[in-house]
Amino acid sequence: MDKYSNSRKDQLFKAPLKDMYKSDAKLKEPTLCMKCDALYQGGRWTWGTPDTTPDRGLCPACQRIADNCPAGFVAIDKGFYESHRREIQDLVKATEEKEKSEHPLERLIAIAEEPDQVLVTTTGVHLAQRLGHALTASYKGHAEYQYDDQKTRLDVYWERDKPGA
Ligand SMILES: [Zn+2]
């Protein structure tokens, strides 16, 4: 049952990930995201101020959030999460704040408590990577990083060292 639902989820997430969220070519410059005020100008997204009256659009991060189509997935052991819930939520949010301030397209989507794990999803692969590093820095253990071929998706599996291992 679990195997089945996992592989189904993978297929669902795989299909739309191609280049749908990298279509900056179509955007006029400057474009201001109508949801988060990220600015597309000079070929990149920043938190800057537009030079001229901007177009209004949706940035790729807000698109991913609206579609619930993550680029980064961080799996956390559920038992450990439950005994450190508040701490881990704070760590995740602090890591997002820092990453987002420098890179507007790196956002947290959700912290989802699933039956057998907790899955933190992000709009960008860099935030997922940062979260893996932050968990390892705070709680030791070990993180495994699996990118897809286009490096548009990252799965992070973090677990604590087993006692005595
Ligand atoms: Zn936005």
PDB file of C-alpha atoms and ligand atoms in Angstrom:
ATOM      1  CA  MET A   1       0.000   0.000   0.000  1.00  0.00           C
ATOM      2  CA  ASP A   2       2.736   2.456   0.978  1.00  0.00           C
ATOM      3  CA  LYS A   3       4.904   1.455  -1.954  1.00  0.00           C
ATOM      4  CA  TYR A   4       2.016   2.016  -4.299  1.00  0.00           C
ATOM      5  CA  SER A   5       1.078   5.418  -2.970  1.00  0.00           C
ATOM      6  CA  ASN A   6       4.709   6.571  -3.019  1.00  0.00           C
ATOM      7  CA  SER A   7       5.280   5.622  -6.624  1.00  0.00           C
ATOM      8  CA  ARG A   8       1.990   7.190  -7.624  1.00  0.00           C
ATOM      9  CA  LYS A   9       2.983  10.413  -5.934  1.00  0.00           C
ATOM     10  CA  ASP A  10       6.324  10.405  -7.772  1.00  0.00           C
ATOM     11  CA  GLN A  11       4.545  10.097 -11.086  1.00  0.00           C
ATOM     12  CA  LEU A  12       2.168  12.891 -10.245  1.00  0.00           C
ATOM     13  CA  PHE A  13       5.018  15.195  -9.357  1.00  0.00           C
ATOM     14  CA  LYS A  14       7.233  14.224 -12.265  1.00  0.00           C
ATOM     15  CA  ALA A  15       4.993  15.242 -15.135  1.00  0.00           C
ATOM     16  CA  PRO A  16       4.686  19.022 -14.707  1.00  0.00           C
ATOM     17  CA  LEU A  17       8.240  19.689 -13.547  1.00  0.00           C
ATOM     18  CA  LYS A  18       9.952  20.120 -16.905  1.00  0.00           C
ATOM     19  CA  ASP A  19      10.420  23.807 -17.599  1.00  0.00           C
ATOM     20  CA  MET A  20       7.033  25.115 -16.693  1.00  0.00           C
ATOM     21  CA  TYR A  21       8.374  27.260 -13.874  1.00  0.00           C
ATOM     22  CA  LYS A  22      11.392  28.563 -15.755  1.00  0.00           C
ATOM     23  CA  SER A  23       9.550  30.366 -18.510  1.00  0.00           C
ATOM     24  CA  ASP A  24      10.956  33.805 -17.683  1.00  0.00           C
ATOM     25  CA  ALA A  25      11.454  34.345 -21.412  1.00  0.00           C
ATOM     26  CA  LYS A  26       7.783  35.231 -21.748  1.00  0.00           C
ATOM     27  CA  LEU A  27       7.890  37.879 -19.037  1.00  0.00           C
ATOM     28  CA  LYS A  28       8.241  41.542 -19.731  1.00  0.00           C
ATOM     29  CA  GLU A  29      10.747  43.479 -17.702  1.00  0.00           C
ATOM     30  CA  PRO A  30      10.067  44.664 -15.145  1.00  0.00           C
ATOM     31  CA  THR A  31       7.335  42.331 -13.849  1.00  0.00           C
ATOM     32  CA  LEU A  32       6.153  42.519 -10.262  1.00  0.00           C
ATOM     33  CA  CYS A  33       4.606  39.411  -8.694  1.00  0.00           C
ATOM     34  CA  MET A  34       1.085  40.329  -7.646  1.00  0.00           C
ATOM     35  CA  LYS A  35       1.213  37.932  -4.716  1.00  0.00           C
ATOM     36  CA  CYS A  36       4.603  38.407  -3.095  1.00  0.00           C
ATOM     37  CA  ASP A  37       6.080  41.545  -4.735  1.00  0.00           C
ATOM     38  CA  ALA A  38       9.125  39.744  -6.088  1.00  0.00           C
ATOM     39  CA  LEU A  39      10.495  41.701  -9.025  1.00  0.00           C
ATOM     40  CA  TYR A  40      11.660  40.328 -12.374  1.00  0.00           C
ATOM     41  CA  GLN A  41      14.172  42.731 -13.833  1.00  0.00           C
ATOM     42  CA  GLY A  42      17.561  42.378 -15.467  1.00  0.00           C
ATOM     43  CA  GLY A  43      16.866  38.715 -16.165  1.00  0.00           C
ATOM     44  CA  ARG A  44      16.347  37.649 -12.562  1.00  0.00           C
ATOM     45  CA  TRP A  45      13.997  37.726  -9.625  1.00  0.00           C
ATOM     46  CA  THR A  46      14.882  40.013  -6.711  1.00  0.00           C
ATOM     47  CA  TRP A  47      13.199  41.981  -3.914  1.00  0.00           C
ATOM     48  CA  GLY A  48      14.157  45.190  -5.667  1.00  0.00           C
ATOM     49  CA  THR A  49      12.272  48.243  -6.840  1.00  0.00           C
ATOM     50  CA  PRO A  50      11.166  48.486 -10.479  1.00  0.00           C
ATOM     51  CA  ASP A  51      12.885  51.090 -12.687  1.00  0.00           C
ATOM     52  CA  THR A  52       9.680  51.719 -14.628  1.00  0.00           C
ATOM     53  CA  THR A  53       5.993  50.863 -14.191  1.00  0.00           C
ATOM     54  CA  PRO A  54       6.001  47.077 -13.960  1.00  0.00           C
ATOM     55  CA  ASP A  55       3.736  44.455 -15.487  1.00  0.00           C
ATOM     56  CA  ARG A  56       1.857  42.378 -12.954  1.00  0.00           C
ATOM     57  CA  GLY A  57       2.313  38.636 -13.023  1.00  0.00           C
ATOM     58  CA  LEU A  58       2.974  35.617 -10.874  1.00  0.00           C
ATOM     59  CA  CYS A  59       6.514  34.611  -9.954  1.00  0.00           C
ATOM     60  CA  PRO A  60       7.528  30.940 -10.371  1.00  0.00           C
ATOM     61  CA  ALA A  61       7.563  30.420  -6.583  1.00  0.00           C
ATOM     62  CA  CYS A  62       3.976  31.651  -6.177  1.00  0.00           C
ATOM     63  CA  GLN A  63       2.989  29.523  -9.174  1.00  0.00           C
ATOM     64  CA  ARG A  64       4.475  26.441  -7.556  1.00  0.00           C
ATOM     65  CA  ILE A  65       2.720  27.232  -4.264  1.00  0.00           C
ATOM     66  CA  ALA A  66      -0.612  27.748  -6.071  1.00  0.00           C
ATOM     67  CA  ASP A  67      -0.159  24.471  -7.967  1.00  0.00           C
ATOM     68  CA  ASN A  68       1.277  22.678  -4.929  1.00  0.00           C
ATOM     69  CA  CYS A  69       4.097  21.568  -7.186  1.00  0.00           C
ATOM     70  CA  PRO A  70       7.266  21.439  -5.080  1.00  0.00           C
ATOM     71  CA  ALA A  71      10.833  21.309  -6.391  1.00  0.00           C
ATOM     72  CA  GLY A  72      12.319  20.258  -3.048  1.00  0.00           C
ATOM     73  CA  PHE A  73      11.236  17.490  -0.678  1.00  0.00           C
ATOM     74  CA  VAL A  74      12.751  16.942   2.764  1.00  0.00           C
ATOM     75  CA  ALA A  75      11.674  13.772   4.559  1.00  0.00           C
ATOM     76  CA  ILE A  76      11.938  13.722   8.351  1.00  0.00           C
ATOM     77  CA  ASP A  77      11.387  10.765  10.640  1.00  0.00           C
ATOM     78  CA  LYS A  78       7.941  11.161  12.127  1.00  0.00           C
ATOM     79  CA  GLY A  79       8.785  10.027  15.659  1.00  0.00           C
ATOM     80  CA  PHE A  80      11.646  12.491  15.844  1.00  0.00           C
ATOM     81  CA  TYR A  81       9.512  15.291  14.432  1.00  0.00           C
ATOM     82  CA  GLU A  82       6.765  14.644  16.959  1.00  0.00           C
ATOM     83  CA  SER A  83       9.186  14.942  19.867  1.00  0.00           C
ATOM     84  CA  HIS A  84      10.773  18.150  18.441  1.00  0.00           C
ATOM     85  CA  ARG A  85       7.843  19.656  16.573  1.00  0.00           C
ATOM     86  CA  ARG A  86       8.158  23.283  17.658  1.00  0.00           C
ATOM     87  CA  GLU A  87      11.943  23.311  17.345  1.00  0.00           C
ATOM     88  CA  ILE A  88      11.895  21.809  13.867  1.00  0.00           C
ATOM     89  CA  GLN A  89       9.143  24.183  12.714  1.00  0.00           C
ATOM     90  CA  ASP A  90      11.219  27.118  13.953  1.00  0.00           C
ATOM     91  CA  LEU A  91      14.331  25.767  12.271  1.00  0.00           C
ATOM     92  CA  VAL A  92      12.488  25.293   8.973  1.00  0.00           C
ATOM     93  CA  LYS A  93      10.996  28.796   9.086  1.00  0.00           C
ATOM     94  CA  ALA A  94      14.271  30.474  10.057  1.00  0.00           C
ATOM     95  CA  THR A  95      16.053  28.650   7.243  1.00  0.00           C
ATOM     96  CA  GLU A  96      13.361  29.743   4.788  1.00  0.00           C
ATOM     97  CA  GLU A  97      13.558  33.386   5.923  1.00  0.00           C
ATOM     98  CA  LYS A  98      17.290  33.487   5.393  1.00  0.00           C
ATOM     99  CA  GLU A  99      17.245  31.746   2.013  1.00  0.00           C
ATOM    100  CA  LYS A 100      14.244  33.710   0.752  1.00  0.00           C
ATOM    101  CA  SER A 101      15.791  37.060   1.659  1.00  0.00           C
ATOM    102  CA  GLU A 102      18.647  36.337  -0.751  1.00  0.00           C
ATOM    103  CA  HIS A 103      16.772  34.198  -3.276  1.00  0.00           C
ATOM    104  CA  PRO A 104      13.111  35.203  -3.744  1.00  0.00           C
ATOM    105  CA  LEU A 105      12.157  31.979  -5.497  1.00  0.00           C
ATOM    106  CA  GLU A 106      13.190  29.764  -2.563  1.00  0.00           C
ATOM    107  CA  ARG A 107      10.106  29.317  -0.365  1.00  0.00           C
ATOM    108  CA  LEU A 108       8.547  26.870   1.994  1.00  0.00           C
ATOM    109  CA  ILE A 109       5.356  25.264   0.648  1.00  0.00           C
ATOM    110  CA  ALA A 110       4.265  23.002   3.493  1.00  0.00           C
ATOM    111  CA  ILE A 111       5.236  20.876   6.445  1.00  0.00           C
ATOM    112  CA  ALA A 112       3.004  17.876   5.836  1.00  0.00           C
ATOM    113  CA  GLU A 113       2.536  15.206   8.468  1.00  0.00           C
ATOM    114  CA  GLU A 114       2.051  11.980   6.573  1.00  0.00           C
ATOM    115  CA  PRO A 115       1.292   8.572   8.097  1.00  0.00           C
ATOM    116  CA  ASP A 116       4.917   7.386   8.083  1.00  0.00           C
ATOM    117  CA  GLN A 117       6.995  10.564   7.761  1.00  0.00           C
ATOM    118  CA  VAL A 118       6.932  14.344   7.787  1.00  0.00           C
ATOM    119  CA  LEU A 119       7.511  15.903   4.402  1.00  0.00           C
ATOM    120  CA  VAL A 120       8.737  19.484   4.109  1.00  0.00           C
ATOM    121  CA  THR A 121       8.186  20.813   0.591  1.00  0.00           C
ATOM    122  CA  THR A 122       9.841  23.835  -1.024  1.00  0.00           C
ATOM    123  CA  THR A 123       9.621  25.838  -4.238  1.00  0.00           C
ATOM    124  CA  GLY A 124      13.359  25.566  -4.895  1.00  0.00           C
ATOM    125  CA  VAL A 125      16.040  22.895  -4.613  1.00  0.00           C
ATOM    126  CA  HIS A 126      18.433  25.214  -2.753  1.00  0.00           C
ATOM    127  CA  LEU A 127      16.107  25.651   0.200  1.00  0.00           C
ATOM    128  CA  ALA A 128      15.659  21.870   0.429  1.00  0.00           C
ATOM    129  CA  GLN A 129      19.435  21.500   0.455  1.00  0.00           C
ATOM    130  CA  ARG A 130      19.770  24.183   3.128  1.00  0.00           C
ATOM    131  CA  LEU A 131      17.180  22.402   5.251  1.00  0.00           C
ATOM    132  CA  GLY A 132      19.160  19.168   5.011  1.00  0.00           C
ATOM    133  CA  HIS A 133      22.255  21.057   6.164  1.00  0.00           C
ATOM    134  CA  ALA A 134      20.348  22.838   8.948  1.00  0.00           C
ATOM    135  CA  LEU A 135      18.928  19.568  10.298  1.00  0.00           C
ATOM    136  CA  THR A 136      22.345  17.938  10.233  1.00  0.00           C
ATOM    137  CA  ALA A 137      23.927  20.964  11.907  1.00  0.00           C
ATOM    138  CA  SER A 138      21.309  21.014  14.675  1.00  0.00           C
ATOM    139  CA  TYR A 139      20.732  17.340  15.328  1.00  0.00           C
ATOM    140  CA  LYS A 140      23.675  15.553  13.671  1.00  0.00           C
ATOM    141  CA  GLY A 141      22.588  12.451  11.825  1.00  0.00           C
ATOM    142  CA  HIS A 142      22.879  12.044   8.107  1.00  0.00           C
ATOM    143  CA  ALA A 143      21.254  13.564   5.044  1.00  0.00           C
ATOM    144  CA  GLU A 144      21.112  12.027   1.607  1.00  0.00           C
ATOM    145  CA  TYR A 145      20.569  14.293  -1.416  1.00  0.00           C
ATOM    146  CA  GLN A 146      19.025  12.932  -4.605  1.00  0.00           C
ATOM    147  CA  TYR A 147      18.676  15.228  -7.598  1.00  0.00           C
ATOM    148  CA  ASP A 148      16.809  14.323 -10.737  1.00  0.00           C
ATOM    149  CA  ASP A 149      18.618  14.471 -14.078  1.00  0.00           C
ATOM    150  CA  GLN A 150      17.710  18.087 -14.836  1.00  0.00           C
ATOM    151  CA  LYS A 151      18.499  19.172 -11.265  1.00  0.00           C
ATOM    152  CA  THR A 152      15.032  20.684 -11.072  1.00  0.00           C
ATOM    153  CA  ARG A 153      14.001  18.392  -8.227  1.00  0.00           C
ATOM    154  CA  LEU A 154      15.776  17.444  -5.026  1.00  0.00           C
ATOM    155  CA  ASP A 155      14.764  14.795  -2.520  1.00  0.00           C
ATOM    156  CA  VAL A 156      16.460  15.015   0.867  1.00  0.00           C
ATOM    157  CA  TYR A 157      16.283  12.109   3.262  1.00  0.00           C
ATOM    158  CA  TRP A 158      17.467  13.078   6.705  1.00  0.00           C
ATOM    159  CA  GLU A 159      17.761  10.716   9.630  1.00  0.00           C
ATOM    160  CA  ARG A 160      19.418  10.758  12.979  1.00  0.00           C
ATOM    161  CA  ASP A 161      22.184   8.319  13.755  1.00  0.00           C
ATOM    162  CA  LYS A 162      20.774   5.216  15.356  1.00  0.00           C
ATOM    163  CA  PRO A 163      21.933   4.834  18.954  1.00  0.00           C
ATOM    164  CA  GLY A 164      24.979   2.598  19.007  1.00  0.00           C
ATOM    165  CA  ALA A 165      25.522   2.790  15.233  1.00  0.00           C
TER     166      ALA A 165
HETATM  167 ZN    ZN B   1       5.430  35.665  -6.101  1.00  0.00          ZN
END
